[in-house]
CSV table of C-alpha atoms in Angstrom, one decimal:
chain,number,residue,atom,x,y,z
A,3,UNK,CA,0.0,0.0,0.0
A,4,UNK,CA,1.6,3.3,-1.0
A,5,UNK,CA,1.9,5.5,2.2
A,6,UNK,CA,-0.6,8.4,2.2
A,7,UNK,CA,0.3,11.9,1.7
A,8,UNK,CA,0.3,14.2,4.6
A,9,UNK,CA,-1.8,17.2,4.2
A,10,UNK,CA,0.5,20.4,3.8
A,11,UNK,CA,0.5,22.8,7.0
A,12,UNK,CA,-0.9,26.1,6.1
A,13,UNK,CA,1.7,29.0,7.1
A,14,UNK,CA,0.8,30.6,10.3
A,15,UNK,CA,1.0,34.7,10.0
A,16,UNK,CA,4.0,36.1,11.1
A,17,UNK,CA,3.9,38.0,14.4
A,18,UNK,CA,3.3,41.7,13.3
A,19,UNK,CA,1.5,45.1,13.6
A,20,UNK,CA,0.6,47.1,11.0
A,21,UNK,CA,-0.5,51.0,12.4
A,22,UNK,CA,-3.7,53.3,11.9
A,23,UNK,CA,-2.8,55.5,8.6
A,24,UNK,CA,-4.6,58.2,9.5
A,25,UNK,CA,-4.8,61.2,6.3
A,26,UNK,CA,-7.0,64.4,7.4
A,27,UNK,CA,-8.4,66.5,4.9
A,28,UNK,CA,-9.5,69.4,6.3
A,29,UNK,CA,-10.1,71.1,9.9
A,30,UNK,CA,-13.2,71.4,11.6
A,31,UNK,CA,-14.5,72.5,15.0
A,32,UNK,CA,-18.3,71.6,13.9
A,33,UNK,CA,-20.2,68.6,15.1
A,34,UNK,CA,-18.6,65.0,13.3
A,35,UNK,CA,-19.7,61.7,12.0
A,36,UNK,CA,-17.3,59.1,12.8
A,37,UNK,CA,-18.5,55.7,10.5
A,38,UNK,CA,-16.4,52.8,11.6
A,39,UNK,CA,-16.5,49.7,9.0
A,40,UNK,CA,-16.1,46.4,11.5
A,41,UNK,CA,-13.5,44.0,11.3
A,42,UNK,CA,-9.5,43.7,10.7
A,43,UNK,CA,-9.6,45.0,7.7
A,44,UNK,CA,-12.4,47.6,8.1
A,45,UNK,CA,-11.6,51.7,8.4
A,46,UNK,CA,-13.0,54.6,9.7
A,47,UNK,CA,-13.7,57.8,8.4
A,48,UNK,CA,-15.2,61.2,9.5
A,49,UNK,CA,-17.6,63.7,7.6
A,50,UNK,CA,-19.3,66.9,9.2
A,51,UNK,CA,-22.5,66.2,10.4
A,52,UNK,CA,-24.5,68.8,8.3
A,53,UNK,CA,-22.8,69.3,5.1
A,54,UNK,CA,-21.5,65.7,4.5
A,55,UNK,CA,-18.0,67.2,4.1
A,56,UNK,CA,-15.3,64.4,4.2
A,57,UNK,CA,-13.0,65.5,7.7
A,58,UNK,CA,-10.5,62.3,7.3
A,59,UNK,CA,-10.2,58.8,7.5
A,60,UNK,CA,-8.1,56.1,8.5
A,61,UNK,CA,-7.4,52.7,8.6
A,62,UNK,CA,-7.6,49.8,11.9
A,63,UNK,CA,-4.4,49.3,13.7
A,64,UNK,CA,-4.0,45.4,13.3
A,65,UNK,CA,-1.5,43.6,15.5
A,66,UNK,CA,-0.9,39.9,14.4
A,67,UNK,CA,0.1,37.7,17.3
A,68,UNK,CA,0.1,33.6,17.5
A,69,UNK,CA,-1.4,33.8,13.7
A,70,UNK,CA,-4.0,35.7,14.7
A,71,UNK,CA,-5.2,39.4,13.2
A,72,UNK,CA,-6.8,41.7,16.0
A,73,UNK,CA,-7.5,45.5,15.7
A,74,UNK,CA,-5.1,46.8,19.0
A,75,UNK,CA,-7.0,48.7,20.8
A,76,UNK,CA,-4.6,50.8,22.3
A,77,UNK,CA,-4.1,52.6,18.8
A,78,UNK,CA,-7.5,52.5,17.7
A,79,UNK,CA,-7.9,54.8,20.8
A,80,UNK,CA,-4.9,57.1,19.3
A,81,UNK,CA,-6.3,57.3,15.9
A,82,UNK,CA,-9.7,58.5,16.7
A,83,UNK,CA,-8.5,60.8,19.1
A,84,UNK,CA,-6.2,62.0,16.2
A,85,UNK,CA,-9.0,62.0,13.4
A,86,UNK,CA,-11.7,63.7,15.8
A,87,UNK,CA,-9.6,66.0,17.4
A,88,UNK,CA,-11.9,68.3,19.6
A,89,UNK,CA,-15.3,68.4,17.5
A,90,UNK,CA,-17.9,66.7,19.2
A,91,UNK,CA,-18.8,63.2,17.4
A,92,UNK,CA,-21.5,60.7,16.9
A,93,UNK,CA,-19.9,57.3,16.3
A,94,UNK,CA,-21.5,54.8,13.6
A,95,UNK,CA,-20.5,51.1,14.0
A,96,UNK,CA,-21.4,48.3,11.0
A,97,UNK,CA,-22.9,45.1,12.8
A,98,UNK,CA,-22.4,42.3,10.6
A,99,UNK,CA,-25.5,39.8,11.3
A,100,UNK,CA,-25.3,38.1,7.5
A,101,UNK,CA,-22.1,35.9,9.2
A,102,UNK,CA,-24.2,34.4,11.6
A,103,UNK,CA,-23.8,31.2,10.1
A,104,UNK,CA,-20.3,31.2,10.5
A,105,UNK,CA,-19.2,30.4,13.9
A,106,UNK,CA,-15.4,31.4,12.9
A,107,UNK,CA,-16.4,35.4,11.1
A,108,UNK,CA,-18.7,35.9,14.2
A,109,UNK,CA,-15.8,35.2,16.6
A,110,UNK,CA,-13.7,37.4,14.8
A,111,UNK,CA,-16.3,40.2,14.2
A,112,UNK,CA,-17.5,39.8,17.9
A,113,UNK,CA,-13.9,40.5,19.5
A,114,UNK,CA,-13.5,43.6,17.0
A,115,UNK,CA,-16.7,45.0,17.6
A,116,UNK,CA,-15.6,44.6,21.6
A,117,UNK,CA,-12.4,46.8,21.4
A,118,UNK,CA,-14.0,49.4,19.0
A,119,UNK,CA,-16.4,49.8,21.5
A,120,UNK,CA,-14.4,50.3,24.5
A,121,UNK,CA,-11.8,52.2,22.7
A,122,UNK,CA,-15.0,54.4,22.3
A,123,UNK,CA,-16.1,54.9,25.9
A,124,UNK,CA,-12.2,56.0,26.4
A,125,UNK,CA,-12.5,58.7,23.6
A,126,UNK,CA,-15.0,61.7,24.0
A,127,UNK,CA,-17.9,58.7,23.8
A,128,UNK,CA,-18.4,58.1,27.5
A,129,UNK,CA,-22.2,58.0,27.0
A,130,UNK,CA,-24.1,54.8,24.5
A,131,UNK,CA,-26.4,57.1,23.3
A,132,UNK,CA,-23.5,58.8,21.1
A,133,UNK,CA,-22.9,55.3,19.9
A,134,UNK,CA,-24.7,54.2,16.5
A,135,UNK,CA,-25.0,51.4,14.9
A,136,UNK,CA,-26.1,50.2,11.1
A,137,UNK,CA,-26.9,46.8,9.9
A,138,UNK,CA,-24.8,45.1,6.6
A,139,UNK,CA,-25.7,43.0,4.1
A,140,UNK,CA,-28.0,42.4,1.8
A,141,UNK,CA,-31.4,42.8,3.7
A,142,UNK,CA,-33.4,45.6,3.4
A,143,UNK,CA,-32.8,47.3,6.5
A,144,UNK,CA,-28.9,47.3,5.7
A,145,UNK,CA,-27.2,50.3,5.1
A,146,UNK,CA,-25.8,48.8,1.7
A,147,UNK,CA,-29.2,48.1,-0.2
A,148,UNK,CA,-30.7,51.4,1.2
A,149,UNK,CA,-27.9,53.8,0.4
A,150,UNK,CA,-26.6,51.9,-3.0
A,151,UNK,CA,-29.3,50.5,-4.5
A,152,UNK,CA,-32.6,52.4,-3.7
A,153,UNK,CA,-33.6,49.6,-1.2
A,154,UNK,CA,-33.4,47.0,-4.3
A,155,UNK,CA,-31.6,43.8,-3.5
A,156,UNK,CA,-28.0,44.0,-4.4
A,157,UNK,CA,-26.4,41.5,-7.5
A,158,UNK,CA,-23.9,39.2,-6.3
A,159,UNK,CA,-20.2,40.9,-6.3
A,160,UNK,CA,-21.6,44.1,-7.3
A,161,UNK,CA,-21.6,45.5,-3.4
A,162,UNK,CA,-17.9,47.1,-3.3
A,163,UNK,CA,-18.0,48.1,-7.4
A,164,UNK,CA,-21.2,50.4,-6.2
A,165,UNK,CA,-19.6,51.6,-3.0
A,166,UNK,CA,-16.7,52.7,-5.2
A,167,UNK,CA,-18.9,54.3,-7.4
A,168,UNK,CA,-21.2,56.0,-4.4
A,169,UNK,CA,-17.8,57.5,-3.0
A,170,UNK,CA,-16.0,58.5,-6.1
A,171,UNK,CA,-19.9,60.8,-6.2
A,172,UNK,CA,-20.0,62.0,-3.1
A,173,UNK,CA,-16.3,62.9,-2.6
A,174,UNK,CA,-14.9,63.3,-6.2
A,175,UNK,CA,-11.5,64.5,-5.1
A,176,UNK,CA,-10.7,61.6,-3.0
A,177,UNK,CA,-8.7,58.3,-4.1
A,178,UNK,CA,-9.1,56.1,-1.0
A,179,UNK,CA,-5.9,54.7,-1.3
A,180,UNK,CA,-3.6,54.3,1.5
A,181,UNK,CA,-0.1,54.8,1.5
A,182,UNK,CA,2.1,52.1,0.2
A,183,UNK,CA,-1.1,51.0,-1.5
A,184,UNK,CA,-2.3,51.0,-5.4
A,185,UNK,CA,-6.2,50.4,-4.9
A,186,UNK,CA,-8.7,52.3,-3.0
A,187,UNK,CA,-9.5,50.5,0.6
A,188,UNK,CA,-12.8,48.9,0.9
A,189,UNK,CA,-12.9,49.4,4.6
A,190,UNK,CA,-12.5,53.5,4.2
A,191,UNK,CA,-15.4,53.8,2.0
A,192,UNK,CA,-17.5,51.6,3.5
A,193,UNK,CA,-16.7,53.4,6.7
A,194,UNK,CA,-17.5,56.8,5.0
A,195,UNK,CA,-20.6,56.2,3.8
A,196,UNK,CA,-21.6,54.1,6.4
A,197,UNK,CA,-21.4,57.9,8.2
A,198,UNK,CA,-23.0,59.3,4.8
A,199,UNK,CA,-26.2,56.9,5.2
A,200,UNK,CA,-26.6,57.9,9.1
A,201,UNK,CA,-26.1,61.3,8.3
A,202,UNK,CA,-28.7,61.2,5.4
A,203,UNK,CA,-31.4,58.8,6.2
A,204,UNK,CA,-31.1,58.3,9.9
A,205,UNK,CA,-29.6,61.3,11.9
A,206,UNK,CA,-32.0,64.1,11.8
A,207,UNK,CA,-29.6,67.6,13.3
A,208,UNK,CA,-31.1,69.9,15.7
């Protein structure tokens, strides 16, 4: 009998940390919109409350320890206090509820969504109520279908093509694209107009 194969090891990740990139793009004491797009590879981003003005944006601190990506919290903390400055700020945070079925994405989103939170309650959001949150996906409640597609049900790989698109209207003079990077980031404009839909079809100003 010929001796079976053994099954190749995949290659753990290499211990490492990878900081917030944080690129402001104008100054602003007015009232904020901080959207935060879940997960390690998620962003956040910051328009003005009233006139939908991209502030800044940035991207997660990830540290990578024992082959595993987590955002570190510590620096999270240090890059919204950097992209906020001193303006007063409602946060928006994407909950991801179309991963229910999979035990290992939940785990993953459930520890992220943990440290955004209390990195949060340490940074000019002591109180829940200035804590938001939005639903993704495809269902109709998400912010995707509402803002993207007119509440229509969004074609399979279509969803970051039309949040490219969505951003590239809004903010016309922005590329998205990080340092040391060729291609917009996903998170960043998901984070942005995650703030974009709360600002336009959920936050009503005083």
């Amino acid at each position: 009998m010929k001796a079976k194969k053994k099954a190749a090891k995949a290659t753990p990740k290499k211990d490492s940390f990878s900081p917030a990139e944080i690129q402001l793009r104008r100054s602003s004491q007015r009232s904020l919109i901080l959207g935060i797009d879940n997960g390690t590879s998620g962003g956040m981003a910051a328009i003005d409350m009233h006139s939908g003005e991209l502030h800044g944006w940035a991207t997660l601190p990830v540290n990578v320890t024992g082959g595993e990506s987590r955002i570190y919290p510590i620096g999270l903390g240090a890059a919204i206090k950097a992209l906020v400055g001193t303006s007063d700020f409602i946060a928006v945070v994407e909950v991801c509820p179309m991963h229910a079925d999979r035990a290992d994405i939940m785990r993953s989103m459930g520890i992220s969504f943990g440290i955004i939170y209390a990195a949060l309650q340490f940074q000019k959001c002591p109180s829940p109520t200035a804590i938001r949150y939005v639903k993704s996906g495809n269902s109709k409640d998400s912010w995707q279908r509402r803002l993207l597609s007119g509440g229509q049900s969004l074609p399979s790989g279509m969803t970051k093509p039309l949040a490219l698109a969505k951003a590239q209207e809004l903010w016309p003079d922005e590329s998205w694209i990080p340092l040391r990077c060729s291609t917009p980031d996903t998170g960043i404009i998901d984070a942005a107009l995650i703030a974009e839909f709360y600002r336009t079809q959920t936050h009503k100003p005083a």
